mmCIF file of C-alpha atoms and ligand atoms in Angstrom:
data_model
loop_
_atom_site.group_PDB
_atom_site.id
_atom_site.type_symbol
_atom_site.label_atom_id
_atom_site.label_comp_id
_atom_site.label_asym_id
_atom_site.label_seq_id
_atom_site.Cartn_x
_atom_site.Cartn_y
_atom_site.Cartn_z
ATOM 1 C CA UNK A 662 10.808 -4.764 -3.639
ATOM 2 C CA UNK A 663 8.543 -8.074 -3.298
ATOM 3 C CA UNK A 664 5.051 -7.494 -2.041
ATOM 4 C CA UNK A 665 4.363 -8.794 1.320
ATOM 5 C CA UNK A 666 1.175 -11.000 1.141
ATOM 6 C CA UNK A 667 -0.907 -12.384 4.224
ATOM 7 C CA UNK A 668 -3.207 -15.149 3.930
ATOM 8 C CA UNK A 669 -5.265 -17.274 6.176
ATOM 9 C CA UNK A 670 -8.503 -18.554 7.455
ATOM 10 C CA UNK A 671 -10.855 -15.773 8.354
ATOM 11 C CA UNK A 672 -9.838 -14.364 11.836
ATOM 12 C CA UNK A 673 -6.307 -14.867 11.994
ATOM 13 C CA UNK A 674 -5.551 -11.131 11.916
ATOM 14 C CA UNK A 675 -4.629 -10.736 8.601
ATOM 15 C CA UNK A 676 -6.615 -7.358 7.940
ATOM 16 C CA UNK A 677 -4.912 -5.774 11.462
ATOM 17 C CA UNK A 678 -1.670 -7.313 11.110
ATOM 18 C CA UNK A 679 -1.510 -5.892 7.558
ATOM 19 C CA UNK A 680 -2.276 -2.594 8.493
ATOM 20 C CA UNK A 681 0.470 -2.374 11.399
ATOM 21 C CA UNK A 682 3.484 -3.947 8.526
ATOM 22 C CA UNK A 683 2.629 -1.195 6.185
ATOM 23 C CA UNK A 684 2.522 1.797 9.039
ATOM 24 C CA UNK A 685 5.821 -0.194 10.642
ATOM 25 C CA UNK A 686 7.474 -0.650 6.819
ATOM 26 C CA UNK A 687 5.541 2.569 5.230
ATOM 27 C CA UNK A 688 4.171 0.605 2.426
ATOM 28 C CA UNK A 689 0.953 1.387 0.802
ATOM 29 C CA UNK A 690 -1.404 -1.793 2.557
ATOM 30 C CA UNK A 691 -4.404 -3.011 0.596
ATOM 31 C CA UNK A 692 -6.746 -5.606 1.629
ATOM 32 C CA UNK A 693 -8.500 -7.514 -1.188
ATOM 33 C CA UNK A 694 -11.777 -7.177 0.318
ATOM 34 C CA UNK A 695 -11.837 -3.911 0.258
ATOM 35 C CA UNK A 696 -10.511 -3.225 -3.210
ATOM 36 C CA UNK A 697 -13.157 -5.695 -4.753
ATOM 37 C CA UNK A 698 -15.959 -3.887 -2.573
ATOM 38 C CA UNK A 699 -14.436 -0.547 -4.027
ATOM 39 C CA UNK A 700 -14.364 -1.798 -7.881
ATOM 40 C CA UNK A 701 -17.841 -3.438 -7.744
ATOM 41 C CA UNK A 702 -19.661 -0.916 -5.680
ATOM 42 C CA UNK A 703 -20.905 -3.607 -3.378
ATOM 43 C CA UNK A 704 -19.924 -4.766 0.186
ATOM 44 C CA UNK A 705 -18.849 -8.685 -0.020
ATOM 45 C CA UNK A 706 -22.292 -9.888 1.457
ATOM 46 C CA UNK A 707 -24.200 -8.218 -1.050
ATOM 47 C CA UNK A 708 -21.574 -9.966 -3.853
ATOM 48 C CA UNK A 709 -22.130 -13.489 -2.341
ATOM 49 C CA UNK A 710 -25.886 -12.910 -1.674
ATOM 50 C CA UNK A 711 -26.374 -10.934 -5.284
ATOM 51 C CA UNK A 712 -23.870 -12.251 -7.796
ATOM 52 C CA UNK A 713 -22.873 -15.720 -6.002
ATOM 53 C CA UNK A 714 -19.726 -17.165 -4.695
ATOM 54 C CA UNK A 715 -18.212 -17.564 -8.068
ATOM 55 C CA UNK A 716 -18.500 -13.969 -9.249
ATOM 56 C CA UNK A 717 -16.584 -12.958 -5.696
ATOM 57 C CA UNK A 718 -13.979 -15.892 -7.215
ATOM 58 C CA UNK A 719 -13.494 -13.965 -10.184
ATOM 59 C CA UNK A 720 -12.982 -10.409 -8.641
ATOM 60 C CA UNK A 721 -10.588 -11.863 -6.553
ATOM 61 C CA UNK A 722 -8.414 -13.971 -9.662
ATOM 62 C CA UNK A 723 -8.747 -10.318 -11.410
ATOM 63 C CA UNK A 724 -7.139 -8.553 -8.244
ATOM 64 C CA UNK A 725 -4.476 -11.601 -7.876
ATOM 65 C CA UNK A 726 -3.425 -11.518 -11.440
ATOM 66 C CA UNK A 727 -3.223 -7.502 -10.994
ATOM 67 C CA UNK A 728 -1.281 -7.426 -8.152
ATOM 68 C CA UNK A 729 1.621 -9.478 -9.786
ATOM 69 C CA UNK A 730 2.509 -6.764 -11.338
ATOM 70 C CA UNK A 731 2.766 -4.824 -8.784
ATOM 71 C CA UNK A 732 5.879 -4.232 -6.150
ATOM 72 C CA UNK A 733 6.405 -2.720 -2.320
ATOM 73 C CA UNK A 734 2.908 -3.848 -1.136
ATOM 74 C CA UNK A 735 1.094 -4.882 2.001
ATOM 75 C CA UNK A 736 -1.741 -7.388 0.578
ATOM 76 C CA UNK A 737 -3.987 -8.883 3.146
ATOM 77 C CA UNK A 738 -6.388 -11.031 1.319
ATOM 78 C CA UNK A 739 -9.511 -12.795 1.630
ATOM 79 C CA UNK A 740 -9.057 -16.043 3.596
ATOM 80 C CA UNK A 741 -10.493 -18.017 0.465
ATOM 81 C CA UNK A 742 -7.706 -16.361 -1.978
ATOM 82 C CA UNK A 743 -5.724 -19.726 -2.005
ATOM 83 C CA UNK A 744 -8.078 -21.935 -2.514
ATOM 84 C CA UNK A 745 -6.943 -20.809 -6.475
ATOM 85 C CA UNK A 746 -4.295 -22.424 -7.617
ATOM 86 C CA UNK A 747 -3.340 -19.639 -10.446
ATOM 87 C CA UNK A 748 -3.998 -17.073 -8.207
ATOM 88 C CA UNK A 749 -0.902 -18.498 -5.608
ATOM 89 C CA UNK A 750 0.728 -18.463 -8.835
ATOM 90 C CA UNK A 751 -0.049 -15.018 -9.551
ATOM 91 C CA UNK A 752 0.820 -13.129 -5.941
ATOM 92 C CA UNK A 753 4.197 -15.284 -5.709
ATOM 93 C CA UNK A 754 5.254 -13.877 -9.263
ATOM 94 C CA UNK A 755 6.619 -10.651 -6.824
ATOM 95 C CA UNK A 756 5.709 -12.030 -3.456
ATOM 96 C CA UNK A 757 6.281 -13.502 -0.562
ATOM 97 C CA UNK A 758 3.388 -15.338 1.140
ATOM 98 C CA UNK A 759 3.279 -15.119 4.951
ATOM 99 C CA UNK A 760 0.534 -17.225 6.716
ATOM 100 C CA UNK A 761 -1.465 -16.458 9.456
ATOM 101 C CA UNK A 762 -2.720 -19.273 11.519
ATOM 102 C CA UNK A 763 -4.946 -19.246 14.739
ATOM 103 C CA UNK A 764 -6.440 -22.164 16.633
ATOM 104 C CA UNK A 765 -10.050 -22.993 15.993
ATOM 105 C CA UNK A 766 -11.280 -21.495 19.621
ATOM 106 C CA UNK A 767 -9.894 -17.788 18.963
ATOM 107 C CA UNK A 768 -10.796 -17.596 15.457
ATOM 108 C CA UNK A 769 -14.334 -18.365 17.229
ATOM 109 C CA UNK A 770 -14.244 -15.384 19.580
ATOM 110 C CA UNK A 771 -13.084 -13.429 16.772
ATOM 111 C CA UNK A 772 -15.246 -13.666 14.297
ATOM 112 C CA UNK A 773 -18.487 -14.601 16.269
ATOM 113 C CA UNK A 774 -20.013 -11.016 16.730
ATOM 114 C CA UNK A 775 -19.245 -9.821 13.119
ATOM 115 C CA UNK A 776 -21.841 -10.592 10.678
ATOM 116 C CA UNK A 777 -19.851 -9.732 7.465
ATOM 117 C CA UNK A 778 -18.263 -13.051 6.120
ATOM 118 C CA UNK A 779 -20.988 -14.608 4.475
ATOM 119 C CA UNK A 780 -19.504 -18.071 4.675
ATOM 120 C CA UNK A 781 -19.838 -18.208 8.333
ATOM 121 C CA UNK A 782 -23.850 -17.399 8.618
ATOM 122 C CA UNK A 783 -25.536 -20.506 7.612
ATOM 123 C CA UNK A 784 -25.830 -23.218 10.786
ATOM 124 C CA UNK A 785 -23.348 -23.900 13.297
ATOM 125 C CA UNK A 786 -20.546 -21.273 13.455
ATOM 126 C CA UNK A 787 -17.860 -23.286 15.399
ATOM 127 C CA UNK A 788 -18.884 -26.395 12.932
ATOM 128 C CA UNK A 789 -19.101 -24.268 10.077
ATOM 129 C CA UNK A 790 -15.110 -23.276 11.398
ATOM 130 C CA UNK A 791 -13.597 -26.586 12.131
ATOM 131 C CA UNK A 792 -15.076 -27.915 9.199
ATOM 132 C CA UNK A 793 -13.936 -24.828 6.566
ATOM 133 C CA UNK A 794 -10.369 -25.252 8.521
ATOM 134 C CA UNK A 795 -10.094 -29.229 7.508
ATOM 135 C CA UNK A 796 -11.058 -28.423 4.101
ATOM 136 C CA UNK A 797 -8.402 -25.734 3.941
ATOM 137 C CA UNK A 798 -5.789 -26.709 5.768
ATOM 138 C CA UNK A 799 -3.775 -27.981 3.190
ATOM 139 C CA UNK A 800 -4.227 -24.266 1.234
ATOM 140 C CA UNK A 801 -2.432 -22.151 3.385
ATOM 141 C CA UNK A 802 0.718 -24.695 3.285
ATOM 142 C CA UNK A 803 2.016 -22.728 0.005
ATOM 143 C CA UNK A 804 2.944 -19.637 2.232
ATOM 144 C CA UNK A 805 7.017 -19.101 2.865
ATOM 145 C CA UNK A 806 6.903 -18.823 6.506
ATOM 146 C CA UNK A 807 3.518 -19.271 8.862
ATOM 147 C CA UNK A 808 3.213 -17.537 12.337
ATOM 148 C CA UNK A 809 0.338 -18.459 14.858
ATOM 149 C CA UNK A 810 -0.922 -15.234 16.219
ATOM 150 C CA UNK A 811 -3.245 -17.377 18.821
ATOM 151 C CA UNK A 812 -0.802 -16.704 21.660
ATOM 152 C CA UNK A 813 0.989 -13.221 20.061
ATOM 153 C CA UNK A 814 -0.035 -9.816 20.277
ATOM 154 C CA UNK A 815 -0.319 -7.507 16.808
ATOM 155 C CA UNK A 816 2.943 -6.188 17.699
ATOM 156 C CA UNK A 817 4.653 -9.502 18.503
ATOM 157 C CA UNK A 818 3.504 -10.955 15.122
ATOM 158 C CA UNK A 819 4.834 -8.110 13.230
ATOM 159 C CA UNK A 820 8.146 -8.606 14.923
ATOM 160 C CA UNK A 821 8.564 -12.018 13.743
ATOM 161 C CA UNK A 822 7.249 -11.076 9.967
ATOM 162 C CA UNK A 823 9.904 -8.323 10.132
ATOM 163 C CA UNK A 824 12.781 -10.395 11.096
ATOM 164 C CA UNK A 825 12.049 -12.978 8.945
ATOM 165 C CA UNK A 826 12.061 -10.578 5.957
ATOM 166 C CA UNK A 827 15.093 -8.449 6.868
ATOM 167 C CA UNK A 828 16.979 -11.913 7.852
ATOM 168 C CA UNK A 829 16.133 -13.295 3.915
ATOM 169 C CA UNK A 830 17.302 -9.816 2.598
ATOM 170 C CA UNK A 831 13.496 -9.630 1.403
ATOM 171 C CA UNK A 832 13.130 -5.877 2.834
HETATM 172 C C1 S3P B 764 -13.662 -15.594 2.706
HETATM 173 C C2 S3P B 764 -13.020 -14.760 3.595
HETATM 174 C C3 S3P B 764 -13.361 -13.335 3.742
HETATM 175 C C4 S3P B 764 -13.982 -12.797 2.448
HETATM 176 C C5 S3P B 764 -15.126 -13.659 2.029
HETATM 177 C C6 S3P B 764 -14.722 -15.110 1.782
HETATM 178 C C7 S3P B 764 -13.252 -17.013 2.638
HETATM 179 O O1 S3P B 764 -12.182 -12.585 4.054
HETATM 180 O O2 S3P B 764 -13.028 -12.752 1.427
HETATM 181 O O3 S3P B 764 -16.119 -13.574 3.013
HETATM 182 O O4 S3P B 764 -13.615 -17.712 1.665
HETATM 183 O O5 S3P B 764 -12.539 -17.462 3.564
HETATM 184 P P1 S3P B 764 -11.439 -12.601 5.506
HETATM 185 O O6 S3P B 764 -10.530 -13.789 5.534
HETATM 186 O O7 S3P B 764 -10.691 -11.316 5.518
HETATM 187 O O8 S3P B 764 -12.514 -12.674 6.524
#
């Protein structure tokens, strides 16, 4: 069956949403992150601060191009993933893209005590977030159905993924 792929600006809950659709569906769940911090050894600050933005890029085209190939996933993935044309190309070969979306002020209080996204630490971090949003925006428009989890609890938000893929006959 098609993989189930979350994307989305950084603090929309794609890692924790991820996680509860696999337990709920009992699919294996990977989060990109974590795989490319597992194949290079290195946490994603130390990638971005050692090897540069573009290396991270690659790891993640290498994952997206894998994971076509693959079938009865939970992928949450980076929220810079899309920004790749081929690699949208690549994780719609065998899935469907479901897209997390938060307003600007709770992707704020989520992410503002974590010191692990690399894009976020230099100046102003609610700039630095309205600003990466604009850029993006247009991105995350490739996804097959997008859910705000602003107002929804983890639960809530799984619901609606779940009915929306048993009501398309994708699970
Ligand atoms: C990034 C988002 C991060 C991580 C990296 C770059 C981005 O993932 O991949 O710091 O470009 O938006 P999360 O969306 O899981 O925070």
């Amino acid at each position: 069956m098609k993989n189930i792929v979350l994307i989305g600006f950084m603090g929309t809950g794609k890692t924790v949403i991820g996680r509860r659709l696999a337990n709920r569906l009992n699919r294996e769940f990977i989060d990109t992150d974590v795989a490319i911090e597992a194949v290079t050894g290195k946490t994603i600050a130390q990638i971005f601060a050692k090897d540069g933005v573009i290396r991270f890029r690659s790891e993640e085209a290498l994952l997206a191009k894998k994971i076509a190939g693959k079938q009865d996933l939970v992928i949450s993935t980076g929220g810079g993933m899309v920004l790749n044309p081929q690699n949208v190309s690549n994780l719609k070969i065998n899935g469907v893209l479901v897209a997390l979306t938060a307003p600007p002020e709770v992707i704020y209080r989520r992410v503002k005590n974590k010191k692990t996204r690399p894009l976020l630490l230099k100046g102003d971090l609610k700039e630095n977030i309205l600003s990466l949003l604009k850029e993006r925006e247009r991105s995350y428009k490739v996804a097959d159905i997008t859910i705000d989890t602003g107002a929804h609890s983890v639960d809530e938000v799984v619901e609606q993924i779940c009915r929306y893929l048993s009501e398309g006959n994708i699970i």
